[in-house]
PDB file of C-alpha atoms in Angstrom:
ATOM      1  CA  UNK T   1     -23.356  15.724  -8.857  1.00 58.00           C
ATOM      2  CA  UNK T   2     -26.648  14.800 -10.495  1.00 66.00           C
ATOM      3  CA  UNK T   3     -28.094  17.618  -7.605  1.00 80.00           C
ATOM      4  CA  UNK T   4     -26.148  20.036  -8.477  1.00 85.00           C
ATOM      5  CA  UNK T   5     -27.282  19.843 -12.282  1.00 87.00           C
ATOM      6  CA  UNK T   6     -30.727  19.554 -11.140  1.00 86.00           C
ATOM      7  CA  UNK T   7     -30.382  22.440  -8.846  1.00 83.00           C
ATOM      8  CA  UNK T   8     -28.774  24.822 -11.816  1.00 85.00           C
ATOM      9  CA  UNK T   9     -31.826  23.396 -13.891  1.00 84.00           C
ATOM     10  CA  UNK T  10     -34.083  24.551 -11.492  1.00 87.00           C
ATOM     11  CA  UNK T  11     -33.109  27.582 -10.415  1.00 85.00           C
ATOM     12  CA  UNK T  12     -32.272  28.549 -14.238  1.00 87.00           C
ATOM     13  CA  UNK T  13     -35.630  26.672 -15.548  1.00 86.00           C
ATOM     14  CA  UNK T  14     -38.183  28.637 -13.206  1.00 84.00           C
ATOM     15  CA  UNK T  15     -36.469  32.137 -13.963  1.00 83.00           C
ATOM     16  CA  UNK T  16     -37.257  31.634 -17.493  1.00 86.00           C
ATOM     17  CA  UNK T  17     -41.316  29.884 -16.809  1.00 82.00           C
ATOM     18  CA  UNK T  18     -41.468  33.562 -15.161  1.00 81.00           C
ATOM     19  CA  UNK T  19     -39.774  35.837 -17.376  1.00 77.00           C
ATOM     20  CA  UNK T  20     -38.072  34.154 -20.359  1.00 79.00           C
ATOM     21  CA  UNK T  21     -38.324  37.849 -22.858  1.00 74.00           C
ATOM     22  CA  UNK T  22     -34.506  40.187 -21.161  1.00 69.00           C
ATOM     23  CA  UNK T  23     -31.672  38.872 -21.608  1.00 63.00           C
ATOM     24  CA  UNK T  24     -32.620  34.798 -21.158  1.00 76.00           C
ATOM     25  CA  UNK T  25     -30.027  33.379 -23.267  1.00 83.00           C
ATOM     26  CA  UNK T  26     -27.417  32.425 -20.863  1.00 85.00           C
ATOM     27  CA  UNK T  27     -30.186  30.840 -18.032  1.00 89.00           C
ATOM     28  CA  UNK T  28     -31.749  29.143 -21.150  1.00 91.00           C
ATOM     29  CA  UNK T  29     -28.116  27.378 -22.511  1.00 91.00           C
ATOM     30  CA  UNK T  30     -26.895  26.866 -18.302  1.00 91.00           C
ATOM     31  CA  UNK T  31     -30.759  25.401 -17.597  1.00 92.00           C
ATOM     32  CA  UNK T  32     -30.847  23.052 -20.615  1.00 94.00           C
ATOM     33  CA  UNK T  33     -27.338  21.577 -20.518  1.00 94.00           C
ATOM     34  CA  UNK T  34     -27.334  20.925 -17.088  1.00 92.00           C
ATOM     35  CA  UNK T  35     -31.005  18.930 -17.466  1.00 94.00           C
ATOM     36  CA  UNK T  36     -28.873  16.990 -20.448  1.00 95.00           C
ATOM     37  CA  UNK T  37     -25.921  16.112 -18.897  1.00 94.00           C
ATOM     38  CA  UNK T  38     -27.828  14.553 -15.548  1.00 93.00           C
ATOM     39  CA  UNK T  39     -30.271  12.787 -17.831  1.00 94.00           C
ATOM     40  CA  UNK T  40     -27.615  10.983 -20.287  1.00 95.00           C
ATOM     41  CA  UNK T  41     -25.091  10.523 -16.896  1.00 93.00           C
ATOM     42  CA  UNK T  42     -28.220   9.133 -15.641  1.00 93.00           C
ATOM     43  CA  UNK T  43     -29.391   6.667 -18.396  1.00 94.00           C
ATOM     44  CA  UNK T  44     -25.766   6.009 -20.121  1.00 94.00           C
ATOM     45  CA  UNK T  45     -23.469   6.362 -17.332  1.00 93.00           C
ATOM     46  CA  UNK T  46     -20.028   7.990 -18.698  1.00 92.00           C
ATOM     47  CA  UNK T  47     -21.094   8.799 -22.490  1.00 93.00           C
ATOM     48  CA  UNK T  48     -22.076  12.742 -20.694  1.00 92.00           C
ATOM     49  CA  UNK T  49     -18.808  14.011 -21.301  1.00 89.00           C
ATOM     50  CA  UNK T  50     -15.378  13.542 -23.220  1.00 84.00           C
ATOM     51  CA  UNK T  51     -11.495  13.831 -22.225  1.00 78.00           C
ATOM     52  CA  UNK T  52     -13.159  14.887 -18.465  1.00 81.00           C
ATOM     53  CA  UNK T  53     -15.659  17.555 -20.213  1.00 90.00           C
ATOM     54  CA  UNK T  54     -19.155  17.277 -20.682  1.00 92.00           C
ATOM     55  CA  UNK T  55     -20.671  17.333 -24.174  1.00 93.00           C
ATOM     56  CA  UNK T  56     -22.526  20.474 -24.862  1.00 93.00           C
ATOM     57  CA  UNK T  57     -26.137  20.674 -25.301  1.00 94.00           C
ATOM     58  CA  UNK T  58     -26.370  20.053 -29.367  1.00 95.00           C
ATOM     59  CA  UNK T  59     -24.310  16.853 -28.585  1.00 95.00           C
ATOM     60  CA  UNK T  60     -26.156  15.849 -25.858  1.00 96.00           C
ATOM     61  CA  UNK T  61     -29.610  15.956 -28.022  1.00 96.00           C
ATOM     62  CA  UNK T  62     -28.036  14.062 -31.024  1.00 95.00           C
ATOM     63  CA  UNK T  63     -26.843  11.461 -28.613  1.00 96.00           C
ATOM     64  CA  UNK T  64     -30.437  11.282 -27.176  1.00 96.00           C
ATOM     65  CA  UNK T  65     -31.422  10.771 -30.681  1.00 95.00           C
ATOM     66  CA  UNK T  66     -29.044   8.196 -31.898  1.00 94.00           C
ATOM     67  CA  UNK T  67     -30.046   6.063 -28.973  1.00 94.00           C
ATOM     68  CA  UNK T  68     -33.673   5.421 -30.343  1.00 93.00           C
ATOM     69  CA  UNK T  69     -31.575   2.806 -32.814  1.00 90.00           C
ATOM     70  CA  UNK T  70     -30.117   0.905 -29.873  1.00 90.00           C
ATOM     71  CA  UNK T  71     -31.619  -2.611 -28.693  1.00 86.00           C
ATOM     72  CA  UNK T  72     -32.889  -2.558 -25.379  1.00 86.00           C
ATOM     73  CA  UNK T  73     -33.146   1.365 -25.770  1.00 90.00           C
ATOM     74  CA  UNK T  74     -35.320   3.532 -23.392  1.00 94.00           C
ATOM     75  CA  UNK T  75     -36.136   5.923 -25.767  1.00 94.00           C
ATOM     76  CA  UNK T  76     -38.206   6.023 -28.617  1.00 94.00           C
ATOM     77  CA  UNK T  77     -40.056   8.523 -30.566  1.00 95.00           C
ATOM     78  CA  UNK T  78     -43.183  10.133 -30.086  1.00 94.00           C
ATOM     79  CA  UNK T  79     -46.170   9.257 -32.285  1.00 93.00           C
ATOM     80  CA  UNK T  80     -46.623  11.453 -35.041  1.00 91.00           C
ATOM     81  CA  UNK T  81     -44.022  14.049 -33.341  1.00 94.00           C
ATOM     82  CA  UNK T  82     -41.015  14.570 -35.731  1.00 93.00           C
ATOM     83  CA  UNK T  83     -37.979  14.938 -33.675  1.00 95.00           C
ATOM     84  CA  UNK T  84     -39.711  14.278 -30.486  1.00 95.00           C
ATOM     85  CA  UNK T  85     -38.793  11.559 -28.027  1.00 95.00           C
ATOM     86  CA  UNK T  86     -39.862   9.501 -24.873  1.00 95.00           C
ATOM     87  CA  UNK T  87     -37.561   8.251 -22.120  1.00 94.00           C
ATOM     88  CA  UNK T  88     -39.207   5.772 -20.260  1.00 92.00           C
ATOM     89  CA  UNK T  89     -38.577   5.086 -16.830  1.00 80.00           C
ATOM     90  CA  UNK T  90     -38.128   0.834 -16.511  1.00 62.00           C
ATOM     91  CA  UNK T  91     -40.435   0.738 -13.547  1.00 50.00           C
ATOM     92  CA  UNK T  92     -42.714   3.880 -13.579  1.00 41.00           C
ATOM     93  CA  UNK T  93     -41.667   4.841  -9.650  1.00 43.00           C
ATOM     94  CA  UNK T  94     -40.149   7.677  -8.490  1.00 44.00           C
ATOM     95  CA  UNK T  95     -36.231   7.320  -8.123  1.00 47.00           C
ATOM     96  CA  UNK T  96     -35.505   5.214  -5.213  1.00 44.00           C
ATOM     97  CA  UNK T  97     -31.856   7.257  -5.072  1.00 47.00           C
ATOM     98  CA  UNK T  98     -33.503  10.290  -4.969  1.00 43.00           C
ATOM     99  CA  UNK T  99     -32.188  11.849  -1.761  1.00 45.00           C
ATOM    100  CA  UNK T 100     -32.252  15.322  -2.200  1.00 43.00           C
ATOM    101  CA  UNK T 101     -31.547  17.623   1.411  1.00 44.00           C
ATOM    102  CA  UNK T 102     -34.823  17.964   3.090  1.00 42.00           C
ATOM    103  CA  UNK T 103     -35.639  20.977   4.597  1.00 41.00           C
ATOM    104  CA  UNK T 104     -35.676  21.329   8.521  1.00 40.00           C
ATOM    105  CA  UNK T 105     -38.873  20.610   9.954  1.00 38.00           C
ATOM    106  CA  UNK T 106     -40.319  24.232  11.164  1.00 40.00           C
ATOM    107  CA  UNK T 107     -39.407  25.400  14.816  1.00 39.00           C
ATOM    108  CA  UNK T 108     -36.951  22.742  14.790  1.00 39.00           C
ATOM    109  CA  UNK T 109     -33.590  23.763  13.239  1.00 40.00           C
ATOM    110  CA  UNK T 110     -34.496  26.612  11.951  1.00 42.00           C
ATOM    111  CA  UNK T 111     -37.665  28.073  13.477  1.00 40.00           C
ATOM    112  CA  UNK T 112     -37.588  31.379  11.008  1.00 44.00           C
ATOM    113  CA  UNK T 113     -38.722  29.105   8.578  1.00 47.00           C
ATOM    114  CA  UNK T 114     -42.066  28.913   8.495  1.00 47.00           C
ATOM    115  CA  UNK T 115     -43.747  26.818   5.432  1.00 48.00           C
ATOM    116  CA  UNK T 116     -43.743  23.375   5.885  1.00 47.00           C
ATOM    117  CA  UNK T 117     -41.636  20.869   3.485  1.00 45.00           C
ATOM    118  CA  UNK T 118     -43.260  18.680   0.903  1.00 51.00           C
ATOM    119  CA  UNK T 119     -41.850  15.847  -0.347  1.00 49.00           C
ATOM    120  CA  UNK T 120     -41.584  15.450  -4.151  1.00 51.00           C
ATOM    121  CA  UNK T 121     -44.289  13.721  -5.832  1.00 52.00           C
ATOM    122  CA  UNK T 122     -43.770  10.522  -7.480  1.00 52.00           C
ATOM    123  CA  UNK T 123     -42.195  11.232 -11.564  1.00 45.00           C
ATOM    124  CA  UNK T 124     -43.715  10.621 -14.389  1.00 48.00           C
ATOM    125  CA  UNK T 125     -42.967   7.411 -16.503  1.00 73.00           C
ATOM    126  CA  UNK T 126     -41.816   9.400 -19.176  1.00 91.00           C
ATOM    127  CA  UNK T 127     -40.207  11.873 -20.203  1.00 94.00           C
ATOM    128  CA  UNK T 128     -40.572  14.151 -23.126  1.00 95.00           C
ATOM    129  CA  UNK T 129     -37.250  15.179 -25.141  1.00 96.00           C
ATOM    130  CA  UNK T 130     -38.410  17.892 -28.062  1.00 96.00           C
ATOM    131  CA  UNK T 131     -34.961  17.846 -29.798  1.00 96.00           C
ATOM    132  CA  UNK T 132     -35.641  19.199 -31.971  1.00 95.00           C
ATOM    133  CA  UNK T 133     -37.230  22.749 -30.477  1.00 96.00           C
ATOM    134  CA  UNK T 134     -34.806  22.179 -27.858  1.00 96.00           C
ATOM    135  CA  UNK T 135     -31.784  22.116 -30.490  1.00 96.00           C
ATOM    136  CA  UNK T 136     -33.536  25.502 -32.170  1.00 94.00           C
ATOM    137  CA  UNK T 137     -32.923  26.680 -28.899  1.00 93.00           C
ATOM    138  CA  UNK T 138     -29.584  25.489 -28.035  1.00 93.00           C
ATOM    139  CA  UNK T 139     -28.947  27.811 -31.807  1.00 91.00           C
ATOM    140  CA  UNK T 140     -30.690  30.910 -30.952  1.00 90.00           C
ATOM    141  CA  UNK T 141     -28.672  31.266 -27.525  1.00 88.00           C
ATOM    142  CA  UNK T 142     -25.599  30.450 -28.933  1.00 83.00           C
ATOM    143  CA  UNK T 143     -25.662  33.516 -31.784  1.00 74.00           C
ATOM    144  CA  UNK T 144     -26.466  35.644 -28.862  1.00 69.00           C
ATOM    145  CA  UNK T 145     -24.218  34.501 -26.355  1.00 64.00           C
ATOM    146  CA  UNK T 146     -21.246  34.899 -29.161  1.00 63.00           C
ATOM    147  CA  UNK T 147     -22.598  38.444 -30.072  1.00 63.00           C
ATOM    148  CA  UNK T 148     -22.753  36.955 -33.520  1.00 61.00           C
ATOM    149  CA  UNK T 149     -25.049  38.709 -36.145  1.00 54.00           C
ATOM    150  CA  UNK T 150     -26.310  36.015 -38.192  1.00 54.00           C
ATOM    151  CA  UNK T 151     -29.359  35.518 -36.232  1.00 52.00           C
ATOM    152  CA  UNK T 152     -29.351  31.605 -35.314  1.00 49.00           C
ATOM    153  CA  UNK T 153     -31.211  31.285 -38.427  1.00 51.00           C
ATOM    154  CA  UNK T 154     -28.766  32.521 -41.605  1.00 51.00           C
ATOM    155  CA  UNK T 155     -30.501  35.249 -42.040  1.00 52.00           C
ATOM    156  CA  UNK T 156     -29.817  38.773 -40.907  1.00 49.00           C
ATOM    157  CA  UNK T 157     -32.937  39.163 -38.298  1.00 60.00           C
ATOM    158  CA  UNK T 158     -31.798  38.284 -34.480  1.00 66.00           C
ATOM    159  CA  UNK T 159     -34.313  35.396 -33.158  1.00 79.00           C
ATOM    160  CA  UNK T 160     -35.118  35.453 -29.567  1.00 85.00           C
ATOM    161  CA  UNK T 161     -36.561  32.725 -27.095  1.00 89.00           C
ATOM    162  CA  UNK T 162     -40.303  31.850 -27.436  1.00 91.00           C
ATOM    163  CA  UNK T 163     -42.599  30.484 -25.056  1.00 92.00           C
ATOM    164  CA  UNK T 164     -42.862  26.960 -26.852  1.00 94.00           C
ATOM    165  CA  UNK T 165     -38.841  26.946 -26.084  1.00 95.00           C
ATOM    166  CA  UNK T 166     -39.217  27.496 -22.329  1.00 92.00           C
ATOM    167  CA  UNK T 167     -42.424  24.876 -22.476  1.00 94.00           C
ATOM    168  CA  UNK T 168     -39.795  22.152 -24.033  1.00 95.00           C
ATOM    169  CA  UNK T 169     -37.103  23.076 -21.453  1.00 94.00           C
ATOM    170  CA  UNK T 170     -39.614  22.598 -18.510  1.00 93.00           C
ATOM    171  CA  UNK T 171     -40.802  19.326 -19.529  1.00 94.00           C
ATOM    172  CA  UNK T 172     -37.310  17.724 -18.996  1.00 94.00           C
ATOM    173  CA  UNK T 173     -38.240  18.307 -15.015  1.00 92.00           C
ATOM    174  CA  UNK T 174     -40.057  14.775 -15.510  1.00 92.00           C
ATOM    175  CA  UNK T 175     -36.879  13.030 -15.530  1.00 93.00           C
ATOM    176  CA  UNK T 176     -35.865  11.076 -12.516  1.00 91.00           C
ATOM    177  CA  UNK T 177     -32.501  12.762 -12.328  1.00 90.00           C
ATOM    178  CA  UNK T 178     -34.428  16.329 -11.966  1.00 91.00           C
ATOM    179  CA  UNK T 179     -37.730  16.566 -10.590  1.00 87.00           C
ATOM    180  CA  UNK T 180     -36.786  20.042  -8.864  1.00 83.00           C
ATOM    181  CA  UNK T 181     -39.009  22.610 -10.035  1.00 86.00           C
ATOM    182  CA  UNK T 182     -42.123  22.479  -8.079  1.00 85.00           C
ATOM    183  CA  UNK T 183     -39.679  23.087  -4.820  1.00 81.00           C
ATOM    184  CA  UNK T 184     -37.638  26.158  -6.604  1.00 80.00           C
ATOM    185  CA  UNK T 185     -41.031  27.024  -7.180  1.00 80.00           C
ATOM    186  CA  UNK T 186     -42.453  26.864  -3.920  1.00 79.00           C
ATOM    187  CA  UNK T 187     -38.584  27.855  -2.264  1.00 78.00           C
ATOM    188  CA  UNK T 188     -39.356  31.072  -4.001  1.00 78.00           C
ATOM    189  CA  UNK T 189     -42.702  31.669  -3.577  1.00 79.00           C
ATOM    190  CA  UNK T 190     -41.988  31.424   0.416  1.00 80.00           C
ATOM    191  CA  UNK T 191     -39.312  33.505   0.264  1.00 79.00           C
ATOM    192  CA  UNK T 192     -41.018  36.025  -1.463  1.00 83.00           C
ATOM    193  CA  UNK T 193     -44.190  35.688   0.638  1.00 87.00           C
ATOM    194  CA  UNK T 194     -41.955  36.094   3.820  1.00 88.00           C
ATOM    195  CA  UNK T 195     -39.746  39.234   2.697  1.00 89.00           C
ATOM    196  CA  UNK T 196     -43.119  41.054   1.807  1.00 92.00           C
ATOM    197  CA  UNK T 197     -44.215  40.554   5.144  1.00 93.00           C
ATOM    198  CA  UNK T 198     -41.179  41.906   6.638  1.00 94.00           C
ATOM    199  CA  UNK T 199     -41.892  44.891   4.709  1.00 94.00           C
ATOM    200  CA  UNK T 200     -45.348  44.956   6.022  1.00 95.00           C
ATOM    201  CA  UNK T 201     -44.183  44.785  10.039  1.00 95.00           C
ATOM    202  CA  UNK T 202     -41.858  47.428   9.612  1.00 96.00           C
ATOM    203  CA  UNK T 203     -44.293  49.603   7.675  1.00 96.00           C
ATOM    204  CA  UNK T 204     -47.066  48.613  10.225  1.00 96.00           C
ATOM    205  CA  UNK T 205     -43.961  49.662  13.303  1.00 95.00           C
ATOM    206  CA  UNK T 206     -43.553  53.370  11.335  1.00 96.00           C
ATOM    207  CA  UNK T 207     -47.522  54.040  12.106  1.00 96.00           C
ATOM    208  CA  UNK T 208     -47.205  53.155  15.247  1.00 95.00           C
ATOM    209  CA  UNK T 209     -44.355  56.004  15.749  1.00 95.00           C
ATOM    210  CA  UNK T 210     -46.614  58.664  13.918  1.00 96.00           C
ATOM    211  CA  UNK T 211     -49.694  57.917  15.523  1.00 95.00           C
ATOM    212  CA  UNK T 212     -48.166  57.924  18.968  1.00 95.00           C
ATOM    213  CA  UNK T 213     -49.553  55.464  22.240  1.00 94.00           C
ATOM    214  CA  UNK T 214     -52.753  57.477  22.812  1.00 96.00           C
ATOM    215  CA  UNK T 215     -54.080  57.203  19.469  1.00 96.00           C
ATOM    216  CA  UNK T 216     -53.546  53.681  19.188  1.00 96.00           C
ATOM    217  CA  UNK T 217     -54.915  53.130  22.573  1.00 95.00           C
ATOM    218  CA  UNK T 218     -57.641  55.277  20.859  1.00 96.00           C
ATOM    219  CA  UNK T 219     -58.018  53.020  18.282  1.00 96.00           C
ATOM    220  CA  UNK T 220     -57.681  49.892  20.001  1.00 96.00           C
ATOM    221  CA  UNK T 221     -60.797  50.692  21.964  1.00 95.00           C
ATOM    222  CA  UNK T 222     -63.057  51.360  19.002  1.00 95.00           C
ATOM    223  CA  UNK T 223     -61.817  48.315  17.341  1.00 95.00           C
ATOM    224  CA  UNK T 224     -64.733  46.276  18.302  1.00 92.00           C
ATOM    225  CA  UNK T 225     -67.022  48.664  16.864  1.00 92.00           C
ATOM    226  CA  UNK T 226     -65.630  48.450  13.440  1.00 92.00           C
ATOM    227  CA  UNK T 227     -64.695  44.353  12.983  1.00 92.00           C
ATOM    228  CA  UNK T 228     -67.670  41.904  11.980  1.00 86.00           C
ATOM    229  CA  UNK T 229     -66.895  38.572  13.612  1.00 83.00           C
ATOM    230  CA  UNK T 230     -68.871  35.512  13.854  1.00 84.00           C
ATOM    231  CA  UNK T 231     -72.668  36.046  13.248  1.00 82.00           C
ATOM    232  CA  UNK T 232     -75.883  33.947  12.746  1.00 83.00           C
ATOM    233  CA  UNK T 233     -75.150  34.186   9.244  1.00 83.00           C
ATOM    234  CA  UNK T 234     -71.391  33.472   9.231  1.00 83.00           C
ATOM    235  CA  UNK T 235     -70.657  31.711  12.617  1.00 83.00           C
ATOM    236  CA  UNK T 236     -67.196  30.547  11.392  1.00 83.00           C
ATOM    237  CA  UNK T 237     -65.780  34.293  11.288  1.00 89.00           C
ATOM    238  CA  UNK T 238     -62.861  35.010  13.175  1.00 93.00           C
ATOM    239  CA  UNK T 239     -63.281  37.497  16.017  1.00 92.00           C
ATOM    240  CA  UNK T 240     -60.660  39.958  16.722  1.00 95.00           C
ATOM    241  CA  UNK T 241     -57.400  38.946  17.340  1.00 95.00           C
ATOM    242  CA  UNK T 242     -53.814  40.272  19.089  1.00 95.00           C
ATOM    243  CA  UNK T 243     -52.064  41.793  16.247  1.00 96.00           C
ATOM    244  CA  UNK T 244     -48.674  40.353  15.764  1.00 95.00           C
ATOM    245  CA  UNK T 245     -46.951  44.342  15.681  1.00 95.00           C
ATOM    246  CA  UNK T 246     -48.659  46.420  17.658  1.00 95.00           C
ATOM    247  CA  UNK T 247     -50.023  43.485  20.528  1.00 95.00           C
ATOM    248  CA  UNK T 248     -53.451  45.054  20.837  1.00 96.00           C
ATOM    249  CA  UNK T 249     -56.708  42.723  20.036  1.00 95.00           C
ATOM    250  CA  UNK T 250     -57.358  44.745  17.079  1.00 95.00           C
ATOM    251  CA  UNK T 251     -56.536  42.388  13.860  1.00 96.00           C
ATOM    252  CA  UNK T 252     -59.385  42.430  11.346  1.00 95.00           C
ATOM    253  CA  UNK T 253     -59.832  38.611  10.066  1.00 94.00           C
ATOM    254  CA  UNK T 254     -61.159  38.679   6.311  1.00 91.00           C
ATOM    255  CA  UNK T 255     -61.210  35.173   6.648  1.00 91.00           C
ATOM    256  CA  UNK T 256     -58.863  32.621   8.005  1.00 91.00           C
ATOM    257  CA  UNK T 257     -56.108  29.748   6.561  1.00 91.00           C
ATOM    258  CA  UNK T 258     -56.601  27.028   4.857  1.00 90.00           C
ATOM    259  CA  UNK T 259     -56.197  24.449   7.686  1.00 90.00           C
ATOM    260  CA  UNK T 260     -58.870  25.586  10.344  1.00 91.00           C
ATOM    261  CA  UNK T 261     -56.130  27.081  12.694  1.00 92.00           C
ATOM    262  CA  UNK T 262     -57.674  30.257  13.755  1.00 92.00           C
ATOM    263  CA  UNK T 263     -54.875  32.390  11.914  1.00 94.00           C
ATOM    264  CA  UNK T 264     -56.444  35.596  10.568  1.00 93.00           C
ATOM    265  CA  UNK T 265     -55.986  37.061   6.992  1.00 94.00           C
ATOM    266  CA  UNK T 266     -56.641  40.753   6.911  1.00 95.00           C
ATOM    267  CA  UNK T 267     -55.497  44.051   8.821  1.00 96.00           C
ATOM    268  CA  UNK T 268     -54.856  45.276  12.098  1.00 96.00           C
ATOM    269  CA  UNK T 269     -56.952  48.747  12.657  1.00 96.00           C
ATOM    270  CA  UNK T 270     -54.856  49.825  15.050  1.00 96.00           C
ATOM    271  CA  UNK T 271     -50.990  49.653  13.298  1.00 96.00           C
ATOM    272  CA  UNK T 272     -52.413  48.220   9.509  1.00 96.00           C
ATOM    273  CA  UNK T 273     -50.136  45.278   9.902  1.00 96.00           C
ATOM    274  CA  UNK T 274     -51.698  43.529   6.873  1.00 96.00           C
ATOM    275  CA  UNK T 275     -51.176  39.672   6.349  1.00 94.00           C
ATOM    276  CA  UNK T 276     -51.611  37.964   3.517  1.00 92.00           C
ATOM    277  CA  UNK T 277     -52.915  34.243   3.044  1.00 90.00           C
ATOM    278  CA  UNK T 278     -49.618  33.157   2.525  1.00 88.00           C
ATOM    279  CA  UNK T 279     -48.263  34.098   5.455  1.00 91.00           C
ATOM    280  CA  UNK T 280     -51.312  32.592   7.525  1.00 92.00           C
ATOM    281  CA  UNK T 281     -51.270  29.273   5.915  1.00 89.00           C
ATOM    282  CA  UNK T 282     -47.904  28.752   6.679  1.00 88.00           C
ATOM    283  CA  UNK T 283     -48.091  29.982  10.234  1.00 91.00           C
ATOM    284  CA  UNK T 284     -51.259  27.584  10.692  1.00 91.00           C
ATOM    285  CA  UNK T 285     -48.698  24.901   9.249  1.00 87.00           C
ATOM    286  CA  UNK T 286     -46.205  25.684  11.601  1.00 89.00           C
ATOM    287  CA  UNK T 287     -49.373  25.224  14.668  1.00 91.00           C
ATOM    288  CA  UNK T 288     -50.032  22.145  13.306  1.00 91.00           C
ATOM    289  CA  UNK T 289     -46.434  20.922  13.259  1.00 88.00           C
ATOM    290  CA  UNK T 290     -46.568  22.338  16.905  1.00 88.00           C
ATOM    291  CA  UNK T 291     -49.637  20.302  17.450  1.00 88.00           C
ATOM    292  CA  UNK T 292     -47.928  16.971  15.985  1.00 87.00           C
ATOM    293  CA  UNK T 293     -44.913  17.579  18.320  1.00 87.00           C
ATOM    294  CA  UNK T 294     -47.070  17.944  21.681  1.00 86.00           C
ATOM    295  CA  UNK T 295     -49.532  15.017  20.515  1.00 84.00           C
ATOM    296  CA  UNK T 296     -46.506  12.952  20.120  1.00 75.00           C
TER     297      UNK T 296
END
């Protein structure tokens, strides 16, 4: 269960680090009480909920709080932080019950995915609960989720989410029940670095059909003529390579990935299949993977 919530967190949590300005409320109230509920069924197994239902965010914060007078507590406050508090993890490693689904191993499983897996870094020792933005937070969403005019505030003037909100919200990631954003983050960056480049082969494809066979055979031959590859002064440039689209030895390396593989960045002047770094650093991961495989 604690996945789930961490997942929701996440997925909520990085939506709002992007774009927290249209229409946040709801991701803001689903990301925060989720991060609450697995922290507190985490650190005070069963006090989460009541009558099987979980406590809502407000509760969840004043329970947070009300544990600072405890013996034994892991919380305490922050120095010189009014309504701020530390929960400290007993032994400063990362969980040892983390066990979160790892990804399949690329060209195994699943060969269309092409970035390579990392595992999550070890947590923090503590983590930082701001109640007390978090609970100013908890207000604002609530007066807009209800459609109520009273502005989270009393007064007549609608408050909205600020950045220092979203800040408090992403610092609950350091807790060893969550510890999910970097992968949402890098989940999504991959996805969106793969769906451009489908875009890009099927743009590069349409040239192909305008320019017809002899033209690209045209272009293919001048190729060599136009592409600077390794020279005295830059012996590590890439000469031309087969373009991925079109097949002809026409791809234009601006430079190459980060790993030394040989995989071009930069455009084929034959089709203008362009890739981007992205796309070449994972496909050099994927080589190297590869590489591990036969080597083993």
């Amino acid at each position: 269960m604690d996945h789930m919530r961490a997942r929701t967190y996440a997925v909520c949590a990085v939506k709002l680090d992007e774009d927290h300005t249209d229409a946040s409320e709801g991701t803001f109230d689903a990301a925060v009480t989720n991060a609450l509920v697995a922290i507190v069924a985490r650190e005070w197994p069963g006090e989460e909920g009541n009558g099987g239902f979980t406590k809502p965010a407000a509760k969840l914060l004043d329970l947070i709080r009300g544990k600072v007078e405890e013996e034994g507590t892991v919380v305490r406050p922050a120095p010189d932080e009014p309504d701020v508090f530390l929960i400290s993890e007993q032994d400063g490693a990362a969980d040892p019950d983390y066990d979160a689904e790892e990804p399949s191993v690329p060209g195994a499983s699943e060969p269309e995915v092409i970035f390579a897996w990392q595992p999550p870094a070890t947590l923090p020792r503590e983590t930082r609960v701001d109640a007390g933005v978090l609970s100013e937070a908890v207000l604002i969403t609530q007066a807009i989720r209800h459609a109520r005019a009273d502005g989270a505030g009393g007064g007549a003037e609608r408050r909205v989410l600020e950045r220092r909100h979203v800040d408090a919200l992403l610092a609950l990631d350091a807790h060893r029940s969550l510890g999910s954003l970097r992968m949402e983050q890098e989940s999504r960056y991959e996805s969106s670095a793969q769906q451009q480049d489908e875009r890009e082969r099927e743009r590069a494809f349409r040239t192909l059909g305008r320019i017809g066979e002899e033209e690209a055979e045209r272009r293919a031959a001048v190729a060599g003529d136009l592409h600077v590859g390794p020279t005295p002064d830059d012996p590590g440039a890439l000469g031309l390579l087969e373009c991925p689209v079109c097949g002809c030895e026409a791809f234009s390396s601006d430079g190459g990935d980060d790993l030394g593989m040989a995989v071009g960045v930069g455009e084929c002047l034959v089709c203008h299949y362009w890739r981007s770094p992205a796309i070449a650093n994972a496909l050099a991961r994927e080589l190297e993977w590869e590489r591990r495989r036969e080597r083993d």
